[in-house]
Coordinates of C-alpha atoms in Angstrom, one line a residue:
Chain A
M1 CA 108.2 8.7 48.0
R2 CA 111.8 7.5 48.6
I3 CA 113.8 8.8 51.5
P4 CA 117.5 9.0 50.8
I5 CA 119.8 6.9 53.0
S6 CA 121.5 10.0 54.4
A7 CA 118.2 11.3 55.7
V8 CA 117.3 7.9 57.2
I9 CA 120.5 7.9 59.1
G10 CA 120.0 11.5 60.2
L11 CA 116.4 10.8 61.3
F12 CA 117.5 7.6 63.2
F13 CA 120.2 9.3 65.2
T14 CA 118.2 12.5 65.8
G15 CA 115.3 10.3 67.0
L16 CA 117.7 8.3 69.2
Y17 CA 119.1 11.3 70.9
F18 CA 115.7 12.8 71.6
F19 CA 114.5 9.4 72.9
V20 CA 117.5 9.1 75.3
A21 CA 117.0 12.8 76.4
I22 CA 113.3 12.2 77.2
F23 CA 113.8 8.9 79.0
A24 CA 117.2 9.7 80.6
P25 CA 116.2 8.8 84.2
W26 CA 115.0 5.3 83.1
L27 CA 118.0 4.7 80.8
A28 CA 120.9 5.9 82.9
P29 CA 122.5 3.1 84.8
Y30 CA 123.4 5.2 87.9
G31 CA 122.3 8.4 89.6
M32 CA 123.3 11.7 88.0
T33 CA 125.5 12.9 90.9
E34 CA 126.3 9.5 92.5
A35 CA 130.0 8.7 92.9
V36 CA 130.3 5.0 92.0
G37 CA 134.0 4.4 91.4
D38 CA 137.5 5.7 91.4
V39 CA 138.6 8.9 89.6
W40 CA 138.8 8.4 85.8
E41 CA 138.4 4.7 85.7
P42 CA 138.9 3.3 82.2
A43 CA 135.9 1.8 80.3
S44 CA 134.7 -1.5 81.8
S45 CA 131.7 -3.7 81.7
T46 CA 130.2 -1.9 84.8
H47 CA 131.1 1.6 83.5
W48 CA 130.9 1.5 79.7
L49 CA 132.6 4.9 79.3
G50 CA 134.6 4.8 82.5
T51 CA 134.2 7.3 85.3
D52 CA 134.7 11.1 85.5
S53 CA 136.9 13.5 87.5
I54 CA 135.2 12.7 90.8
G55 CA 134.3 9.1 90.2
R56 CA 130.8 9.4 88.7
D57 CA 129.7 7.1 85.9
L58 CA 130.5 8.9 82.6
L59 CA 127.7 7.2 80.6
T60 CA 125.2 8.4 83.2
R61 CA 126.6 11.9 83.0
M62 CA 126.4 11.9 79.2
I63 CA 122.8 10.7 79.2
Y64 CA 121.7 13.3 81.7
G65 CA 124.0 15.9 80.0
G66 CA 122.3 15.2 76.7
R67 CA 118.9 15.7 78.3
T68 CA 119.9 19.1 79.7
T69 CA 121.7 20.2 76.5
I70 CA 118.9 19.1 74.2
W71 CA 116.2 20.5 76.4
I72 CA 117.8 23.9 76.6
A73 CA 118.6 23.9 72.9
T74 CA 115.1 22.9 72.0
A75 CA 113.5 25.5 74.2
A76 CA 115.8 28.2 72.9
T77 CA 115.1 27.2 69.3
I78 CA 111.3 27.4 69.9
L79 CA 111.6 30.8 71.5
S80 CA 113.9 32.0 68.7
F81 CA 111.4 30.8 66.1
A82 CA 108.3 32.0 67.8
T83 CA 109.8 35.5 68.2
G84 CA 111.7 35.7 65.0
S85 CA 109.1 34.4 62.6
V86 CA 106.1 36.2 64.1
L87 CA 108.1 39.5 64.0
G88 CA 109.5 38.8 60.6
L89 CA 106.0 38.0 59.2
L90 CA 104.5 41.1 60.8
A91 CA 107.3 43.3 59.4
A92 CA 106.8 41.9 55.9
T93 CA 103.0 42.3 55.9
I94 CA 102.7 45.6 57.7
G95 CA 105.8 47.2 56.1
G96 CA 106.4 50.9 56.7
W97 CA 107.9 52.1 59.9
V98 CA 107.3 48.9 61.8
D99 CA 109.4 47.0 59.3
Q100 CA 112.1 49.8 59.4
L101 CA 112.2 49.8 63.2
L102 CA 112.4 46.0 63.6
S103 CA 114.9 45.6 60.8
R104 CA 117.3 48.3 62.0
L105 CA 117.0 46.8 65.6
V106 CA 118.0 43.4 64.2
D107 CA 120.9 44.9 62.2
L108 CA 122.1 46.4 65.4
L109 CA 121.8 43.2 67.4
M110 CA 123.6 41.4 64.7
S111 CA 126.5 43.9 64.7
I112 CA 127.7 42.4 67.9
P113 CA 128.8 38.7 67.9
S114 CA 126.2 36.8 69.8
L115 CA 128.7 35.0 72.1
I116 CA 130.2 38.4 73.1
F117 CA 126.8 39.9 73.7
A118 CA 125.7 36.8 75.7
L119 CA 128.8 37.1 77.9
V120 CA 128.1 40.8 78.5
V121 CA 124.5 40.1 79.6
L122 CA 125.5 37.0 81.7
S123 CA 128.0 39.1 83.6
V124 CA 125.1 40.7 85.4
M125 CA 122.4 38.2 85.2
P126 CA 122.0 35.2 87.5
V127 CA 123.0 32.1 85.4
T128 CA 119.9 29.9 85.5
I129 CA 118.5 27.7 82.8
T130 CA 115.6 30.2 82.2
V131 CA 118.0 33.1 81.7
L132 CA 120.2 31.0 79.3
I133 CA 117.1 30.0 77.2
L134 CA 115.9 33.6 77.1
V135 CA 119.3 35.1 76.2
M136 CA 120.1 32.5 73.6
G137 CA 116.7 32.4 72.1
L138 CA 116.3 36.2 71.8
L139 CA 119.8 36.7 70.4
D140 CA 119.3 34.1 67.8
S141 CA 115.8 35.2 66.8
T142 CA 117.5 37.9 64.8
R143 CA 118.6 35.3 62.2
V144 CA 115.1 33.8 62.1
Y145 CA 113.6 37.2 61.7
R146 CA 115.7 37.9 58.6
L147 CA 114.8 34.7 57.0
A148 CA 111.1 34.9 57.8
R149 CA 110.9 38.4 56.6
A150 CA 112.7 37.7 53.3
V151 CA 110.5 34.7 52.6
A152 CA 107.3 36.5 53.6
V153 CA 108.1 39.6 51.5
D154 CA 108.2 37.3 48.4
I155 CA 105.0 35.5 49.3
N156 CA 103.2 38.7 50.2
V157 CA 103.0 39.8 46.6
M158 CA 101.5 36.4 45.4
D159 CA 98.1 36.4 43.8
Y160 CA 96.5 34.2 46.4
V161 CA 97.5 36.7 49.1
E162 CA 96.2 39.5 47.0
A163 CA 92.9 37.6 46.7
A164 CA 92.7 37.0 50.4
K165 CA 93.3 40.8 51.0
L166 CA 90.5 41.6 48.5
R167 CA 88.2 39.2 50.2
G168 CA 88.7 41.4 53.2
E169 CA 90.5 38.9 55.4
G170 CA 92.2 40.3 58.5
R171 CA 95.9 40.5 59.1
S172 CA 96.1 37.4 61.3
W173 CA 94.3 35.3 58.6
I174 CA 96.8 36.6 56.0
I175 CA 99.8 35.7 58.2
F176 CA 98.7 32.4 59.6
R177 CA 96.5 30.9 56.8
E178 CA 98.1 32.4 53.7
I179 CA 101.8 33.2 54.3
L180 CA 102.9 30.9 57.1
P181 CA 102.0 27.6 55.4
N182 CA 103.9 28.6 52.3
A183 CA 106.9 29.9 54.3
L184 CA 107.0 26.8 56.5
S185 CA 109.5 24.6 54.6
P186 CA 112.5 27.0 54.5
L187 CA 111.7 27.8 58.1
V188 CA 111.7 24.2 59.2
A189 CA 115.0 23.5 57.4
E190 CA 116.5 26.6 59.1
M191 CA 115.1 25.3 62.4
G192 CA 117.5 22.3 62.2
L193 CA 120.5 24.6 61.7
R194 CA 119.4 26.9 64.5
F195 CA 119.0 23.9 66.8
I196 CA 122.6 22.8 66.1
F197 CA 123.8 26.3 66.6
M198 CA 122.0 26.3 70.0
V199 CA 123.6 23.0 71.0
L200 CA 127.0 24.4 70.2
F201 CA 126.2 27.7 71.9
V202 CA 125.0 26.2 75.2
S203 CA 127.9 23.8 75.2
T204 CA 130.3 26.7 74.7
L205 CA 128.7 28.7 77.5
S206 CA 128.8 25.8 79.9
F207 CA 132.4 25.0 79.0
L208 CA 133.3 28.6 79.8
G209 CA 131.6 28.1 83.2
L210 CA 128.7 30.5 82.3
G211 CA 126.0 28.0 81.3
V212 CA 124.6 25.0 83.2
Q213 CA 126.0 25.0 86.7
P214 CA 127.3 21.9 88.4
P215 CA 126.3 19.4 89.8
A216 CA 123.8 19.3 86.9
A217 CA 125.3 17.7 83.9
D218 CA 125.5 19.0 80.3
W219 CA 127.8 18.2 77.4
G220 CA 129.8 21.4 77.6
G221 CA 130.1 21.1 81.4
I222 CA 131.4 17.5 81.1
V223 CA 134.3 18.8 79.0
K224 CA 135.0 21.4 81.6
E225 CA 134.9 18.9 84.5
N226 CA 137.2 16.5 82.8
K227 CA 139.6 18.7 80.9
E228 CA 142.4 18.4 83.4
G229 CA 142.6 14.7 82.5
I230 CA 143.6 15.4 78.9
V231 CA 147.3 16.2 79.8
Y232 CA 147.4 12.8 81.6
G233 CA 146.1 11.1 78.5
I234 CA 142.6 10.5 79.8
P235 CA 140.1 11.1 77.0
A236 CA 137.0 11.5 79.2
A237 CA 136.6 15.2 78.1
L238 CA 136.5 14.1 74.4
V239 CA 133.3 11.9 74.8
P240 CA 130.9 14.9 74.4
A241 CA 132.7 15.8 71.2
V242 CA 131.5 12.5 69.6
A243 CA 127.9 13.1 71.0
I244 CA 127.7 16.7 69.8
A245 CA 129.2 15.9 66.4
T246 CA 126.8 13.0 65.7
L247 CA 123.8 14.9 66.8
A248 CA 124.8 18.0 64.7
I249 CA 125.6 16.0 61.6
S250 CA 122.3 14.0 61.8
V251 CA 120.2 17.1 62.2
N252 CA 122.1 18.6 59.3
L253 CA 121.3 15.6 57.1
V254 CA 117.6 15.9 58.0
A255 CA 117.5 19.6 57.3
D256 CA 119.3 19.1 54.0
W257 CA 116.7 16.5 53.0
I258 CA 113.7 18.7 53.9
L259 CA 115.2 21.6 52.0
N260 CA 116.0 19.5 48.9
R261 CA 112.6 17.9 49.0
T262 CA 110.7 21.2 49.0
T263 CA 113.0 22.7 46.4
S264 CA 112.3 19.9 44.0
L265 CA 108.6 20.1 44.6
K266 CA 108.4 23.8 43.9
G267 CA 111.2 24.1 41.4
G268 CA 112.8 26.8 43.4
R269 CA 113.6 27.8 47.0
G270 CA 111.1 30.1 48.7
Chain B
M1 CA 131.1 63.9 44.3
H2 CA 132.3 60.7 42.7
P3 CA 129.6 58.0 43.3
I4 CA 132.2 55.5 44.8
L5 CA 133.5 58.1 47.2
K6 CA 129.9 58.9 48.2
L7 CA 129.2 55.2 48.8
L8 CA 132.3 54.8 50.8
V9 CA 131.6 57.9 53.0
Q10 CA 128.1 56.5 53.6
R11 CA 129.4 53.1 54.5
I12 CA 131.9 54.5 57.0
A13 CA 129.3 56.8 58.5
L14 CA 127.0 53.8 58.9
S15 CA 129.7 51.8 60.7
L16 CA 130.4 54.6 63.1
L17 CA 126.7 54.9 63.8
L18 CA 126.5 51.1 64.3
L19 CA 129.4 51.3 66.7
L20 CA 127.8 54.0 68.7
A21 CA 124.6 52.0 68.9
A22 CA 126.5 48.9 69.8
S23 CA 128.2 50.7 72.7
A24 CA 124.7 51.7 73.9
M25 CA 123.5 48.1 73.6
I26 CA 126.5 46.8 75.6
F27 CA 125.8 49.4 78.2
I28 CA 122.1 48.6 78.3
G29 CA 123.0 44.9 78.4
T30 CA 124.6 45.3 81.7
Q31 CA 121.7 47.3 83.2
I32 CA 118.7 45.2 82.3
L33 CA 118.6 43.0 85.4
P34 CA 115.8 43.5 87.9
G35 CA 118.0 44.6 90.8
D36 CA 121.2 46.4 90.1
V37 CA 124.8 45.6 89.3
A38 CA 125.9 46.0 92.9
Q39 CA 123.3 43.6 94.2
S40 CA 124.3 40.9 91.7
I41 CA 128.0 41.4 92.4
L42 CA 127.7 41.1 96.1
G43 CA 124.8 38.5 96.1
Q44 CA 121.7 38.3 98.3
S45 CA 123.6 38.2 101.6
A46 CA 125.2 41.6 101.2
T47 CA 124.9 44.1 104.0
P48 CA 123.2 47.5 103.1
E49 CA 126.4 49.3 103.9
S50 CA 128.6 47.4 101.5
L51 CA 125.9 47.7 98.9
A52 CA 125.8 51.5 99.3
N53 CA 129.6 51.6 99.2
L54 CA 129.8 49.6 96.0
R55 CA 127.0 51.7 94.4
A56 CA 128.9 54.8 95.2
E57 CA 132.1 53.4 93.8
L58 CA 130.4 52.3 90.6
G59 CA 128.6 55.6 90.3
L60 CA 125.3 53.9 90.3
N61 CA 123.7 56.9 92.1
E62 CA 124.0 58.9 88.9
P63 CA 121.3 58.5 86.3
A64 CA 122.0 55.8 83.7
L65 CA 122.3 58.3 80.8
T66 CA 125.0 60.3 82.6
R67 CA 126.9 57.1 83.3
Y68 CA 126.7 56.0 79.7
F69 CA 128.1 59.2 78.4
D70 CA 130.8 59.3 81.0
W71 CA 131.8 55.8 80.0
L72 CA 131.6 56.5 76.3
F73 CA 133.7 59.7 76.4
G74 CA 136.2 58.0 78.7
A75 CA 136.5 55.1 76.2
L76 CA 137.0 57.5 73.3
Q77 CA 139.9 59.0 75.1
G78 CA 141.4 55.6 75.9
D79 CA 140.2 55.6 79.5
L80 CA 138.3 52.4 80.1
G81 CA 137.9 52.7 83.8
T82 CA 139.3 50.5 86.5
A83 CA 138.6 46.8 87.2
L84 CA 136.4 46.1 90.2
T85 CA 138.3 43.0 91.2
N86 CA 141.8 44.4 91.5
G87 CA 141.4 48.1 91.0
R88 CA 143.8 48.2 88.2
D89 CA 143.5 50.4 85.1
I90 CA 141.7 48.4 82.4
A91 CA 143.3 50.0 79.4
E92 CA 146.7 49.1 80.8
S93 CA 145.9 45.4 81.4
L94 CA 144.1 45.2 78.1
G95 CA 147.0 46.6 76.0
A96 CA 149.3 43.6 76.3
R97 CA 146.5 41.1 76.0
L98 CA 145.1 42.7 72.9
K99 CA 148.5 42.5 71.3
N100 CA 148.6 38.7 72.1
T101 CA 145.2 38.1 70.7
L102 CA 146.0 40.0 67.5
F103 CA 149.2 37.9 67.3
L104 CA 147.2 34.7 67.5
A105 CA 144.5 35.9 65.1
F106 CA 147.1 37.2 62.6
W107 CA 148.9 33.9 62.3
A108 CA 145.6 32.0 62.0
A109 CA 144.5 34.4 59.2
V110 CA 147.9 34.1 57.4
I111 CA 147.6 30.3 57.3
S112 CA 143.8 29.9 56.8
V113 CA 143.1 32.5 54.1
P114 CA 145.4 31.2 51.3
L115 CA 144.6 27.6 52.2
A116 CA 140.8 28.2 52.1
I117 CA 141.0 29.9 48.8
F118 CA 143.2 27.2 47.3
L119 CA 140.9 24.4 48.7
G120 CA 137.8 26.3 47.5
L121 CA 139.2 26.5 44.0
L122 CA 140.2 22.8 44.2
A123 CA 136.6 21.9 45.2
V124 CA 135.2 23.9 42.2
R125 CA 137.8 22.4 39.8
Y126 CA 136.8 18.9 40.8
Q127 CA 133.1 19.7 41.5
N128 CA 131.1 16.6 42.5
R129 CA 134.1 14.4 42.3
W130 CA 136.0 12.9 45.2
P131 CA 138.2 15.9 46.2
D132 CA 135.1 18.1 46.4
K133 CA 133.1 15.5 48.3
L134 CA 136.0 14.9 50.7
I135 CA 136.3 18.6 51.3
S136 CA 132.6 18.9 51.9
A137 CA 132.5 16.0 54.4
V138 CA 135.5 17.5 56.4
T139 CA 133.9 20.9 56.5
L140 CA 130.5 19.5 57.6
T141 CA 132.3 17.6 60.5
S142 CA 134.3 20.6 61.5
I143 CA 131.4 23.0 61.7
S144 CA 129.5 20.4 63.7
I145 CA 131.9 20.4 66.6
P146 CA 132.4 23.4 68.8
E147 CA 135.8 25.1 68.8
F148 CA 136.7 24.1 72.3
L149 CA 136.3 20.4 71.5
I150 CA 138.4 20.6 68.4
G151 CA 141.0 22.2 70.7
Y152 CA 140.9 19.3 73.2
V153 CA 140.9 16.7 70.5
L154 CA 144.0 18.2 69.0
M155 CA 145.6 18.7 72.4
Y156 CA 144.9 15.0 73.3
F157 CA 146.3 13.5 70.1
I158 CA 149.0 16.0 69.1
S159 CA 150.4 17.2 72.4
V160 CA 149.7 14.4 74.8
K161 CA 149.9 11.3 72.6
L162 CA 152.5 12.5 70.1
G163 CA 154.2 15.1 72.3
W164 CA 154.9 17.5 69.5
F165 CA 153.7 20.7 71.1
T166 CA 153.0 21.9 74.6
S167 CA 149.4 21.7 75.6
V168 CA 149.4 25.1 77.3
S169 CA 150.2 28.1 75.1
T170 CA 151.8 30.6 77.5
I171 CA 153.8 33.3 75.8
Y172 CA 156.1 35.9 77.3
D173 CA 157.6 39.1 75.8
S174 CA 161.1 37.6 76.3
M175 CA 160.4 34.7 74.0
S176 CA 161.8 34.7 70.5
L177 CA 159.4 34.6 67.5
G178 CA 160.2 31.0 66.9
E179 CA 159.4 30.0 70.5
K180 CA 156.2 32.0 70.4
L181 CA 155.1 30.4 67.1
S182 CA 155.8 26.9 68.5
A183 CA 153.7 27.8 71.6
I184 CA 150.7 29.0 69.6
A185 CA 150.9 26.2 67.0
L186 CA 147.9 24.3 68.4
P187 CA 145.6 27.3 69.0
V188 CA 146.4 28.5 65.5
T189 CA 145.6 25.1 64.1
V190 CA 142.2 25.0 65.8
L191 CA 141.3 28.5 64.7
T192 CA 142.4 27.7 61.1
L193 CA 140.3 24.5 61.1
V194 CA 137.2 26.4 62.4
V195 CA 137.5 29.3 60.0
L196 CA 138.7 27.2 57.1
A197 CA 135.5 25.2 56.9
H198 CA 133.3 28.3 56.6
M199 CA 135.7 30.1 54.3
M200 CA 136.1 27.2 52.0
R201 CA 132.3 26.6 51.7
M202 CA 131.7 30.2 51.0
T203 CA 134.6 30.5 48.5
R204 CA 133.3 27.5 46.7
A205 CA 129.8 28.9 46.5
A206 CA 131.1 32.3 45.4
I207 CA 133.3 30.9 42.6
L208 CA 130.6 28.5 41.4
N209 CA 128.2 31.4 41.3
V210 CA 130.5 33.2 38.9
M211 CA 131.3 30.1 36.9
Q212 CA 127.7 29.6 36.2
S213 CA 127.1 33.0 34.7
A214 CA 126.3 33.7 31.1
Y215 CA 129.6 35.4 30.2
I216 CA 131.7 32.4 31.3
E217 CA 129.6 30.2 29.0
T218 CA 130.2 32.7 26.2
A219 CA 133.9 32.6 26.9
E220 CA 133.8 28.8 26.8
L221 CA 131.8 28.8 23.6
K222 CA 134.2 31.1 21.8
G223 CA 137.0 28.7 22.6
L224 CA 139.0 30.3 25.4
S225 CA 141.2 27.9 27.4
M226 CA 140.2 27.1 30.9
F227 CA 143.2 29.1 32.2
N228 CA 142.2 32.2 30.2
I229 CA 138.6 32.0 31.3
I230 CA 139.6 32.0 34.9
R231 CA 142.3 34.7 34.5
K232 CA 140.3 37.1 32.3
H233 CA 136.7 36.5 33.3
A234 CA 136.2 34.5 36.4
F235 CA 138.9 35.8 38.7
P236 CA 138.2 39.6 38.4
N237 CA 134.5 38.9 39.1
A238 CA 135.2 36.5 42.0
I239 CA 137.6 38.9 43.9
A240 CA 134.8 40.8 45.5
P241 CA 132.8 37.8 46.9
I242 CA 136.1 36.1 48.0
V243 CA 137.4 39.1 49.8
N244 CA 134.0 39.5 51.4
V245 CA 134.1 35.9 52.5
V246 CA 137.6 36.4 54.0
M247 CA 136.6 39.5 55.9
L248 CA 133.4 37.9 57.3
N249 CA 135.4 34.9 58.5
L250 CA 138.1 37.1 60.1
A251 CA 135.2 38.7 62.0
Y252 CA 134.1 35.1 62.9
L253 CA 137.7 34.6 64.2
V254 CA 137.1 37.2 66.8
V255 CA 134.5 35.0 68.5
G256 CA 136.6 31.8 68.0
V257 CA 139.5 33.4 69.7
V258 CA 137.6 33.9 73.0
V259 CA 137.0 30.1 73.4
V260 CA 140.3 28.9 72.0
E261 CA 142.2 31.2 74.4
V262 CA 140.4 29.6 77.3
V263 CA 141.2 26.1 76.1
F264 CA 145.0 26.8 75.7
V265 CA 145.3 29.2 78.7
Y266 CA 146.6 31.8 76.3
P267 CA 147.0 35.3 77.9
G268 CA 144.8 37.2 75.5
M269 CA 141.6 39.3 75.5
G270 CA 139.2 36.4 75.3
Q271 CA 140.5 34.7 78.5
Y272 CA 140.5 38.1 80.2
L273 CA 136.9 38.6 79.2
V274 CA 135.7 35.2 80.3
D275 CA 137.5 35.4 83.6
H276 CA 135.9 38.7 84.4
V277 CA 132.4 37.6 83.3
S278 CA 132.4 35.0 86.1
K279 CA 133.8 37.5 88.6
R280 CA 131.0 39.9 87.5
D281 CA 133.5 42.6 86.9
V282 CA 131.2 44.8 84.8
P283 CA 133.6 47.6 83.7
V284 CA 136.1 45.0 82.3
V285 CA 133.3 43.1 80.5
Q286 CA 132.0 46.4 79.0
A287 CA 135.4 47.4 77.8
C288 CA 136.2 44.0 76.2
G289 CA 132.7 43.8 74.7
L290 CA 133.2 47.2 73.1
I291 CA 136.6 46.3 71.7
F292 CA 135.3 43.0 70.3
A293 CA 132.3 44.8 68.8
A294 CA 134.5 47.5 67.3
V295 CA 136.8 44.9 65.6
Y296 CA 133.8 43.0 64.3
I297 CA 132.0 46.0 62.9
G298 CA 135.3 47.3 61.5
L299 CA 136.0 44.0 59.6
N300 CA 132.4 44.0 58.3
M301 CA 132.9 47.5 57.0
V302 CA 136.2 46.6 55.3
A303 CA 134.4 43.7 53.6
D304 CA 131.7 46.1 52.2
I305 CA 134.3 48.7 51.2
V306 CA 136.2 46.1 49.2
S307 CA 133.2 44.9 47.4
I308 CA 132.2 48.5 46.6
L309 CA 135.7 49.1 45.2
A310 CA 135.8 45.9 43.3
N311 CA 132.5 46.4 41.6
P312 CA 133.3 47.6 38.0
R313 CA 129.8 48.9 37.5
L314 CA 130.5 51.6 40.0
R315 CA 133.9 52.5 38.7
H316 CA 132.6 54.1 35.5
P317 CA 129.7 56.3 36.4
K318 CA 127.3 57.0 33.5

């Protein structure tokens, strides 16, 4: 099996980002909140990316920031998938009023833009990482639900599912042993896209001051902390743009590859 | 009743129902925390007296259902309550800001919609050749960067390095249209870039979908020119999906506006909303949330109505 070059690049950078996120404390040259120089020093051999608005090493902030951003995005994606796909598969296999109830609830949640709804909820909730993960994950699970349900409805009428039902298998067997393995590839590809969306979402919230709270670092927060420098021509606030864009594009490339691979195997999506 | 009319009435009724449900969601969204709103506004160190005062002021001693209906009927009559932070009438403060936001969104739409359709057509015309690939690459990049970062990148290069436009988009009523347009040039560009990517991708997909259908192949085989194929067969069938794409993206604009306004310190609804979220000013947040949801649901409804109207199969009932 040959892996296309775009997927290799995607896998490499995705892997690199996760590696840096996991080993941040060992890789970062300075302490996360340690002021080590002047305000907004330009890049030098001691500070590869320069320093930030209060003299902390920007590379260190970016490494710890990536750790926070990726950890929140990963946790929210897992929550979103666990909730969305289980409910979607249940709705597809049970049908009837359960399906109706869940689907209408999802329609309703999706009728309000998620950023707006997240802002409404965060106006009364304490802004902690747990709350962020819960809010983002649950709001986003609506999209996973729709996909999982659509895929599962198709699979549910396949012969092998019929056969399993006639054998007298229980519902959990049908869902986890018959439907889920066959619904996995579109779900995994979607997972990449949801993960990127989560990275953008948490960065946006932090940028608005409603996400990760200082002195903890995250990519959106780094933009917020350094945005005043822009008008003086100091590009520190733009560094996270490069990080977010490379991560998002790499994950996209991997997701595309997974999707194409499964499509060519089965001769059709889903 | 004519079937189209029936469908339209159903669709509008559905939107109203959705809006009602959305208003309930927004209301519930501000009630789900373990303590209550007063506690979270004042923090843990609040004295019992000040808590009781704030609870009375917010009407928290009433049951939630009564409060919801009071709020809803107030909102229907244009009374959105008063802000906790400065005690001013919310509807009054919102009026001018809503106007500014619509001004911004209007110009972003005027520029992005024709451009996206044109580029989408271009991508289809040169499918899988370099213009198409270039357009795809640019769209992929621009949907991989959050709006606010595109804003700062443009601000850094265009307004700071080149000095073409101001980096802060303050507008006043006394400014002329030209001055206003120059002030909002950068935020409009950011919004255009963000929406353009989605709109172009979806336009491309919509037209490709039409171009691959059997009747286009028939038209080709019977020797029609490319121009006539597009004019007579492809275009009428592509209108509905394209308008749908446009409307969905205008709805997306609603969200983009919130962030972009904060970046460029633009005096619109989005900035007002974000400011008051961090101040925990619940009535303002509810009011803004309701308006954003209404616009969003409204645009989605228009998208559906257009595709109902454009569907020729429904126009001639059997």
